[in-house]
Amino acid sequence: MTSIWLGKVRWKLNTFTVEAEIDEDCGGVYVSEIRKLYWDNETSKIDLDVVDLIVDVATDECYNGLTAVIVASYLDSKQKGE
């Protein structure tokens, strides 16, 4: 089953608004695509779209950490019924 999830995540001491394609199957839950990723800059109050930067520049370890946070936040919101 594929779902589009829109939510907020805390990662690397920052808050991001994310739109991701989440797949659930018998193997588990995983992010198949990060569609949008906005850095909520609390200082300037400007939300910056950083999805291209993260996808193009981040190491595999860094990207995997982000997707793990997205899955955890997705599962938490699903458990809460959001």
PDB file of N, CA, C and O in Angstrom, residues 12-70:
ATOM      1  N   LYS A  12      18.461  16.415  12.714  1.00  0.00           N
ATOM      2  CA  LYS A  12      19.695  17.216  12.774  1.00  0.00           C
ATOM      3  C   LYS A  12      19.453  18.577  13.429  1.00  0.00           C
ATOM      4  O   LYS A  12      19.906  19.614  12.951  1.00  0.00           O
ATOM      5  N   LEU A  13      18.696  18.570  14.525  1.00  0.00           N
ATOM      6  CA  LEU A  13      18.398  19.767  15.329  1.00  0.00           C
ATOM      7  C   LEU A  13      17.578  20.811  14.583  1.00  0.00           C
ATOM      8  O   LEU A  13      17.550  21.979  14.971  1.00  0.00           O
ATOM      9  N   ASN A  14      16.912  20.432  13.505  1.00  0.00           N
ATOM     10  CA  ASN A  14      16.083  21.351  12.740  1.00  0.00           C
ATOM     11  C   ASN A  14      14.713  20.728  12.529  1.00  0.00           C
ATOM     12  O   ASN A  14      14.541  19.522  12.631  1.00  0.00           O
ATOM     13  N   THR A  15      13.741  21.575  12.190  1.00  0.00           N
ATOM     14  CA  THR A  15      12.400  21.108  11.886  1.00  0.00           C
ATOM     15  C   THR A  15      12.173  21.224  10.390  1.00  0.00           C
ATOM     16  O   THR A  15      12.513  22.240   9.779  1.00  0.00           O
ATOM     17  N   PHE A  16      11.596  20.162   9.819  1.00  0.00           N
ATOM     18  CA  PHE A  16      11.312  20.127   8.398  1.00  0.00           C
ATOM     19  C   PHE A  16       9.859  19.754   8.184  1.00  0.00           C
ATOM     20  O   PHE A  16       9.304  18.924   8.907  1.00  0.00           O
ATOM     21  N   THR A  17       9.244  20.353   7.168  1.00  0.00           N
ATOM     22  CA  THR A  17       7.942  19.918   6.695  1.00  0.00           C
ATOM     23  C   THR A  17       8.227  19.041   5.491  1.00  0.00           C
ATOM     24  O   THR A  17       8.974  19.425   4.595  1.00  0.00           O
ATOM     25  N   VAL A  18       7.637  17.856   5.498  1.00  0.00           N
ATOM     26  CA  VAL A  18       7.955  16.876   4.460  1.00  0.00           C
ATOM     27  C   VAL A  18       6.692  16.331   3.815  1.00  0.00           C
ATOM     28  O   VAL A  18       5.666  16.176   4.468  1.00  0.00           O
ATOM     29  N   GLU A  19       6.780  16.103   2.517  1.00  0.00           N
ATOM     30  CA  GLU A  19       5.766  15.350   1.788  1.00  0.00           C
ATOM     31  C   GLU A  19       6.492  14.158   1.192  1.00  0.00           C
ATOM     32  O   GLU A  19       7.444  14.328   0.421  1.00  0.00           O
ATOM     33  N   ALA A  20       6.084  12.973   1.601  1.00  0.00           N
ATOM     34  CA  ALA A  20       6.790  11.772   1.172  1.00  0.00           C
ATOM     35  C   ALA A  20       5.815  10.693   0.736  1.00  0.00           C
ATOM     36  O   ALA A  20       4.697  10.612   1.226  1.00  0.00           O
ATOM     37  N   GLU A  21       6.297   9.873  -0.184  1.00  0.00           N
ATOM     38  CA  GLU A  21       5.556   8.692  -0.604  1.00  0.00           C
ATOM     39  C   GLU A  21       6.023   7.542   0.278  1.00  0.00           C
ATOM     40  O   GLU A  21       7.208   7.209   0.296  1.00  0.00           O
ATOM     41  N   ILE A  22       5.098   6.990   1.051  1.00  0.00           N
ATOM     42  CA  ILE A  22       5.400   5.931   2.012  1.00  0.00           C
ATOM     43  C   ILE A  22       4.797   4.622   1.494  1.00  0.00           C
ATOM     44  O   ILE A  22       3.617   4.573   1.160  1.00  0.00           O
ATOM     45  N   ASP A  23       5.620   3.593   1.439  1.00  0.00           N
ATOM     46  CA  ASP A  23       5.143   2.264   1.034  1.00  0.00           C
ATOM     47  C   ASP A  23       5.128   1.341   2.233  1.00  0.00           C
ATOM     48  O   ASP A  23       6.072   1.334   3.029  1.00  0.00           O
ATOM     49  N   GLU A  24       4.052   0.584   2.350  1.00  0.00           N
ATOM     50  CA  GLU A  24       3.925  -0.423   3.402  1.00  0.00           C
ATOM     51  C   GLU A  24       3.650  -1.762   2.726  1.00  0.00           C
ATOM     52  O   GLU A  24       2.747  -1.865   1.891  1.00  0.00           O
ATOM     53  N   ASP A  25       4.455  -2.755   3.060  1.00  0.00           N
ATOM     54  CA  ASP A  25       4.205  -4.104   2.574  1.00  0.00           C
ATOM     55  C   ASP A  25       4.636  -5.095   3.646  1.00  0.00           C
ATOM     56  O   ASP A  25       4.963  -4.694   4.763  1.00  0.00           O
ATOM     57  N   CYS A  26       4.637  -6.361   3.311  1.00  0.00           N
ATOM     58  CA  CYS A  26       4.982  -7.368   4.314  1.00  0.00           C
ATOM     59  C   CYS A  26       6.428  -7.234   4.797  1.00  0.00           C
ATOM     60  O   CYS A  26       6.784  -7.739   5.851  1.00  0.00           O
ATOM     61  N   GLY A  27       7.258  -6.511   4.050  1.00  0.00           N
ATOM     62  CA  GLY A  27       8.647  -6.294   4.448  1.00  0.00           C
ATOM     63  C   GLY A  27       8.830  -5.119   5.384  1.00  0.00           C
ATOM     64  O   GLY A  27       9.905  -4.913   5.935  1.00  0.00           O
ATOM     65  N   GLY A  28       7.800  -4.299   5.551  1.00  0.00           N
ATOM     66  CA  GLY A  28       7.903  -3.165   6.450  1.00  0.00           C
ATOM     67  C   GLY A  28       7.379  -1.885   5.827  1.00  0.00           C
ATOM     68  O   GLY A  28       6.628  -1.896   4.864  1.00  0.00           O
ATOM     69  N   VAL A  29       7.828  -0.776   6.399  1.00  0.00           N
ATOM     70  CA  VAL A  29       7.418   0.560   5.970  1.00  0.00           C
ATOM     71  C   VAL A  29       8.677   1.303   5.536  1.00  0.00           C
ATOM     72  O   VAL A  29       9.690   1.275   6.234  1.00  0.00           O
ATOM     73  N   TYR A  30       8.616   1.933   4.375  1.00  0.00           N
ATOM     74  CA  TYR A  30       9.779   2.664   3.901  1.00  0.00           C
ATOM     75  C   TYR A  30       9.366   3.845   3.042  1.00  0.00           C
ATOM     76  O   TYR A  30       8.254   3.913   2.544  1.00  0.00           O
ATOM     77  N   VAL A  31      10.282   4.788   2.883  1.00  0.00           N
ATOM     78  CA  VAL A  31      10.064   5.966   2.053  1.00  0.00           C
ATOM     79  C   VAL A  31      10.520   5.626   0.643  1.00  0.00           C
ATOM     80  O   VAL A  31      11.683   5.292   0.423  1.00  0.00           O
ATOM     81  N   SER A  32       9.605   5.700  -0.311  1.00  0.00           N
ATOM     82  CA  SER A  32      10.003   5.440  -1.690  1.00  0.00           C
ATOM     83  C   SER A  32      10.397   6.730  -2.409  1.00  0.00           C
ATOM     84  O   SER A  32      11.185   6.700  -3.347  1.00  0.00           O
ATOM     85  N   GLU A  33       9.859   7.865  -1.929  1.00  0.00           N
ATOM     86  CA  GLU A  33      10.230   9.146  -2.539  1.00  0.00           C
ATOM     87  C   GLU A  33       9.957  10.285  -1.566  1.00  0.00           C
ATOM     88  O   GLU A  33       8.890  10.323  -0.945  1.00  0.00           O
ATOM     89  N   ILE A  34      10.901  11.196  -1.453  1.00  0.00           N
ATOM     90  CA  ILE A  34      10.668  12.448  -0.736  1.00  0.00           C
ATOM     91  C   ILE A  34      10.283  13.459  -1.804  1.00  0.00           C
ATOM     92  O   ILE A  34      11.112  13.823  -2.640  1.00  0.00           O
ATOM     93  N   ARG A  35       9.037  13.876  -1.793  1.00  0.00           N
ATOM     94  CA  ARG A  35       8.550  14.785  -2.834  1.00  0.00           C
ATOM     95  C   ARG A  35       8.902  16.236  -2.530  1.00  0.00           C
ATOM     96  O   ARG A  35       9.298  16.984  -3.411  1.00  0.00           O
ATOM     97  N   LYS A  36       8.688  16.628  -1.279  1.00  0.00           N
ATOM     98  CA  LYS A  36       8.990  18.000  -0.864  1.00  0.00           C
ATOM     99  C   LYS A  36       9.618  17.952   0.514  1.00  0.00           C
ATOM    100  O   LYS A  36       9.239  17.128   1.347  1.00  0.00           O
ATOM    101  N   LEU A  37      10.567  18.829   0.744  1.00  0.00           N
ATOM    102  CA  LEU A  37      11.214  18.923   2.046  1.00  0.00           C
ATOM    103  C   LEU A  37      11.543  20.387   2.284  1.00  0.00           C
ATOM    104  O   LEU A  37      12.357  20.972   1.573  1.00  0.00           O
ATOM    105  N   TYR A  38      10.859  20.984   3.252  1.00  0.00           N
ATOM    106  CA  TYR A  38      11.062  22.392   3.564  1.00  0.00           C
ATOM    107  C   TYR A  38      11.721  22.516   4.933  1.00  0.00           C
ATOM    108  O   TYR A  38      11.258  21.924   5.902  1.00  0.00           O
ATOM    109  N   TRP A  39      12.784  23.269   4.976  1.00  0.00           N
ATOM    110  CA  TRP A  39      13.453  23.576   6.242  1.00  0.00           C
ATOM    111  C   TRP A  39      12.714  24.736   6.862  1.00  0.00           C
ATOM    112  O   TRP A  39      12.609  25.814   6.277  1.00  0.00           O
ATOM    113  N   ASP A  40      12.144  24.534   8.043  1.00  0.00           N
ATOM    114  CA  ASP A  40      11.426  25.581   8.760  1.00  0.00           C
ATOM    115  C   ASP A  40      12.447  26.399   9.542  1.00  0.00           C
ATOM    116  O   ASP A  40      12.786  26.059  10.676  1.00  0.00           O
ATOM    117  N   ASN A  41      12.943  27.449   8.930  1.00  0.00           N
ATOM    118  CA  ASN A  41      13.955  28.294   9.542  1.00  0.00           C
ATOM    119  C   ASN A  41      13.294  29.213  10.559  1.00  0.00           C
ATOM    120  O   ASN A  41      12.616  30.164  10.205  1.00  0.00           O
ATOM    121  N   GLU A  42      13.479  28.879  11.834  1.00  0.00           N
ATOM    122  CA  GLU A  42      12.812  29.619  12.901  1.00  0.00           C
ATOM    123  C   GLU A  42      13.394  31.017  13.105  1.00  0.00           C
ATOM    124  O   GLU A  42      12.724  31.906  13.606  1.00  0.00           O
ATOM    125  N   THR A  43      14.626  31.235  12.680  1.00  0.00           N
ATOM    126  CA  THR A  43      15.258  32.539  12.841  1.00  0.00           C
ATOM    127  C   THR A  43      14.719  33.548  11.840  1.00  0.00           C
ATOM    128  O   THR A  43      14.289  34.638  12.196  1.00  0.00           O
ATOM    129  N   SER A  44      14.737  33.176  10.556  1.00  0.00           N
ATOM    130  CA  SER A  44      14.317  34.112   9.514  1.00  0.00           C
ATOM    131  C   SER A  44      12.833  34.006   9.185  1.00  0.00           C
ATOM    132  O   SER A  44      12.301  34.838   8.461  1.00  0.00           O
ATOM    133  N   LYS A  45      12.177  32.946   9.696  1.00  0.00           N
ATOM    134  CA  LYS A  45      10.762  32.681   9.413  1.00  0.00           C
ATOM    135  C   LYS A  45      10.524  32.426   7.915  1.00  0.00           C
ATOM    136  O   LYS A  45       9.437  32.623   7.408  1.00  0.00           O
ATOM    137  N   ILE A  46      11.572  31.993   7.210  1.00  0.00           N
ATOM    138  CA  ILE A  46      11.462  31.657   5.795  1.00  0.00           C
ATOM    139  C   ILE A  46      11.609  30.145   5.666  1.00  0.00           C
ATOM    140  O   ILE A  46      12.560  29.564   6.171  1.00  0.00           O
ATOM    141  N   ASP A  47      10.655  29.517   4.990  1.00  0.00           N
ATOM    142  CA  ASP A  47      10.733  28.077   4.747  1.00  0.00           C
ATOM    143  C   ASP A  47      11.463  27.850   3.426  1.00  0.00           C
ATOM    144  O   ASP A  47      11.048  28.358   2.392  1.00  0.00           O
ATOM    145  N   LEU A  48      12.545  27.101   3.475  1.00  0.00           N
ATOM    146  CA  LEU A  48      13.356  26.862   2.294  1.00  0.00           C
ATOM    147  C   LEU A  48      13.159  25.440   1.803  1.00  0.00           C
ATOM    148  O   LEU A  48      13.253  24.495   2.578  1.00  0.00           O
ATOM    149  N   ASP A  49      12.913  25.286   0.483  1.00  0.00           N
ATOM    150  CA  ASP A  49      12.779  23.959  -0.097  1.00  0.00           C
ATOM    151  C   ASP A  49      14.179  23.393  -0.299  1.00  0.00           C
ATOM    152  O   ASP A  49      14.953  23.913  -1.094  1.00  0.00           O
ATOM    153  N   VAL A  50      14.503  22.349   0.447  1.00  0.00           N
ATOM    154  CA  VAL A  50      15.859  21.796   0.416  1.00  0.00           C
ATOM    155  C   VAL A  50      15.899  20.359  -0.091  1.00  0.00           C
ATOM    156  O   VAL A  50      16.914  19.690   0.025  1.00  0.00           O
ATOM    157  N   VAL A  51      14.804  19.879  -0.698  1.00  0.00           N
ATOM    158  CA  VAL A  51      14.775  18.479  -1.118  1.00  0.00           C
ATOM    159  C   VAL A  51      15.875  18.176  -2.128  1.00  0.00           C
ATOM    160  O   VAL A  51      16.550  17.148  -2.024  1.00  0.00           O
ATOM    161  N   ASP A  52      16.102  19.039  -3.105  1.00  0.00           N
ATOM    162  CA  ASP A  52      17.140  18.782  -4.101  1.00  0.00           C
ATOM    163  C   ASP A  52      18.521  18.753  -3.474  1.00  0.00           C
ATOM    164  O   ASP A  52      19.355  17.915  -3.819  1.00  0.00           O
ATOM    165  N   LEU A  53      18.767  19.652  -2.547  1.00  0.00           N
ATOM    166  CA  LEU A  53      20.052  19.698  -1.861  1.00  0.00           C
ATOM    167  C   LEU A  53      20.297  18.415  -1.080  1.00  0.00           C
ATOM    168  O   LEU A  53      21.356  17.801  -1.188  1.00  0.00           O
ATOM    169  N   ILE A  54      19.314  17.970  -0.320  1.00  0.00           N
ATOM    170  CA  ILE A  54      19.465  16.760   0.489  1.00  0.00           C
ATOM    171  C   ILE A  54      19.649  15.531  -0.397  1.00  0.00           C
ATOM    172  O   ILE A  54      20.535  14.714  -0.174  1.00  0.00           O
ATOM    173  N   VAL A  55      18.818  15.401  -1.422  1.00  0.00           N
ATOM    174  CA  VAL A  55      18.876  14.221  -2.275  1.00  0.00           C
ATOM    175  C   VAL A  55      20.174  14.177  -3.081  1.00  0.00           C
ATOM    176  O   VAL A  55      20.773  13.118  -3.252  1.00  0.00           O
ATOM    177  N   ASP A  56      20.637  15.328  -3.572  1.00  0.00           N
ATOM    178  CA  ASP A  56      21.822  15.363  -4.425  1.00  0.00           C
ATOM    179  C   ASP A  56      23.133  15.338  -3.659  1.00  0.00           C
ATOM    180  O   ASP A  56      24.125  14.806  -4.143  1.00  0.00           O
ATOM    181  N   VAL A  57      23.180  15.918  -2.473  1.00  0.00           N
ATOM    182  CA  VAL A  57      24.444  16.131  -1.775  1.00  0.00           C
ATOM    183  C   VAL A  57      24.646  15.212  -0.577  1.00  0.00           C
ATOM    184  O   VAL A  57      25.774  14.868  -0.240  1.00  0.00           O
ATOM    185  N   ALA A  58      23.584  14.791   0.029  1.00  0.00           N
ATOM    186  CA  ALA A  58      23.692  14.006   1.271  1.00  0.00           C
ATOM    187  C   ALA A  58      24.334  12.641   1.015  1.00  0.00           C
ATOM    188  O   ALA A  58      24.120  12.027  -0.026  1.00  0.00           O
ATOM    189  N   THR A  59      25.078  12.189   1.994  1.00  0.00           N
ATOM    190  CA  THR A  59      25.638  10.839   1.921  1.00  0.00           C
ATOM    191  C   THR A  59      24.515   9.827   2.096  1.00  0.00           C
ATOM    192  O   THR A  59      23.424  10.169   2.564  1.00  0.00           O
ATOM    193  N   ASP A  60      24.773   8.591   1.740  1.00  0.00           N
ATOM    194  CA  ASP A  60      23.758   7.548   1.919  1.00  0.00           C
ATOM    195  C   ASP A  60      23.367   7.421   3.387  1.00  0.00           C
ATOM    196  O   ASP A  60      22.191   7.254   3.709  1.00  0.00           O
ATOM    197  N   GLU A  61      24.343   7.513   4.262  1.00  0.00           N
ATOM    198  CA  GLU A  61      24.074   7.414   5.703  1.00  0.00           C
ATOM    199  C   GLU A  61      23.163   8.549   6.169  1.00  0.00           C
ATOM    200  O   GLU A  61      22.214   8.334   6.926  1.00  0.00           O
ATOM    201  N   CYS A  62      23.431   9.743   5.699  1.00  0.00           N
ATOM    202  CA  CYS A  62      22.624  10.914   6.061  1.00  0.00           C
ATOM    203  C   CYS A  62      21.201  10.768   5.508  1.00  0.00           C
ATOM    204  O   CYS A  62      20.221  10.993   6.213  1.00  0.00           O
ATOM    205  N   TYR A  63      21.075  10.367   4.259  1.00  0.00           N
ATOM    206  CA  TYR A  63      19.762  10.190   3.634  1.00  0.00           C
ATOM    207  C   TYR A  63      18.976   9.086   4.331  1.00  0.00           C
ATOM    208  O   TYR A  63      17.773   9.231   4.586  1.00  0.00           O
ATOM    209  N   ASN A  64      19.646   7.993   4.665  1.00  0.00           N
ATOM    210  CA  ASN A  64      18.981   6.900   5.376  1.00  0.00           C
ATOM    211  C   ASN A  64      18.498   7.347   6.752  1.00  0.00           C
ATOM    212  O   ASN A  64      17.440   6.928   7.217  1.00  0.00           O
ATOM    213  N   GLY A  65      19.272   8.208   7.407  1.00  0.00           N
ATOM    214  CA  GLY A  65      18.847   8.753   8.697  1.00  0.00           C
ATOM    215  C   GLY A  65      17.597   9.594   8.558  1.00  0.00           C
ATOM    216  O   GLY A  65      16.669   9.507   9.381  1.00  0.00           O
ATOM    217  N   LEU A  66      17.541  10.401   7.499  1.00  0.00           N
ATOM    218  CA  LEU A  66      16.358  11.227   7.255  1.00  0.00           C
ATOM    219  C   LEU A  66      15.138  10.357   6.973  1.00  0.00           C
ATOM    220  O   LEU A  66      14.068  10.588   7.534  1.00  0.00           O
ATOM    221  N   THR A  67      15.288   9.349   6.129  1.00  0.00           N
ATOM    222  CA  THR A  67      14.135   8.501   5.811  1.00  0.00           C
ATOM    223  C   THR A  67      13.668   7.726   7.043  1.00  0.00           C
ATOM    224  O   THR A  67      12.465   7.511   7.214  1.00  0.00           O
ATOM    225  N   ALA A  68      14.585   7.352   7.916  1.00  0.00           N
ATOM    226  CA  ALA A  68      14.198   6.662   9.158  1.00  0.00           C
ATOM    227  C   ALA A  68      13.366   7.581  10.046  1.00  0.00           C
ATOM    228  O   ALA A  68      12.370   7.149  10.649  1.00  0.00           O
ATOM    229  N   VAL A  69      13.740   8.847  10.119  1.00  0.00           N
ATOM    230  CA  VAL A  69      12.987   9.827  10.913  1.00  0.00           C
ATOM    231  C   VAL A  69      11.606  10.044  10.293  1.00  0.00           C
ATOM    232  O   VAL A  69      10.601  10.155  11.005  1.00  0.00           O
ATOM    233  N   ILE A  70      11.545  10.091   8.975  1.00  0.00           N
ATOM    234  CA  ILE A  70      10.254  10.275   8.297  1.00  0.00           C
ATOM    235  C   ILE A  70       9.336   9.091   8.592  1.00  0.00           C
ATOM    236  O   ILE A  70       8.164   9.273   8.933  1.00  0.00           O
TER     237      ILE A  70
END
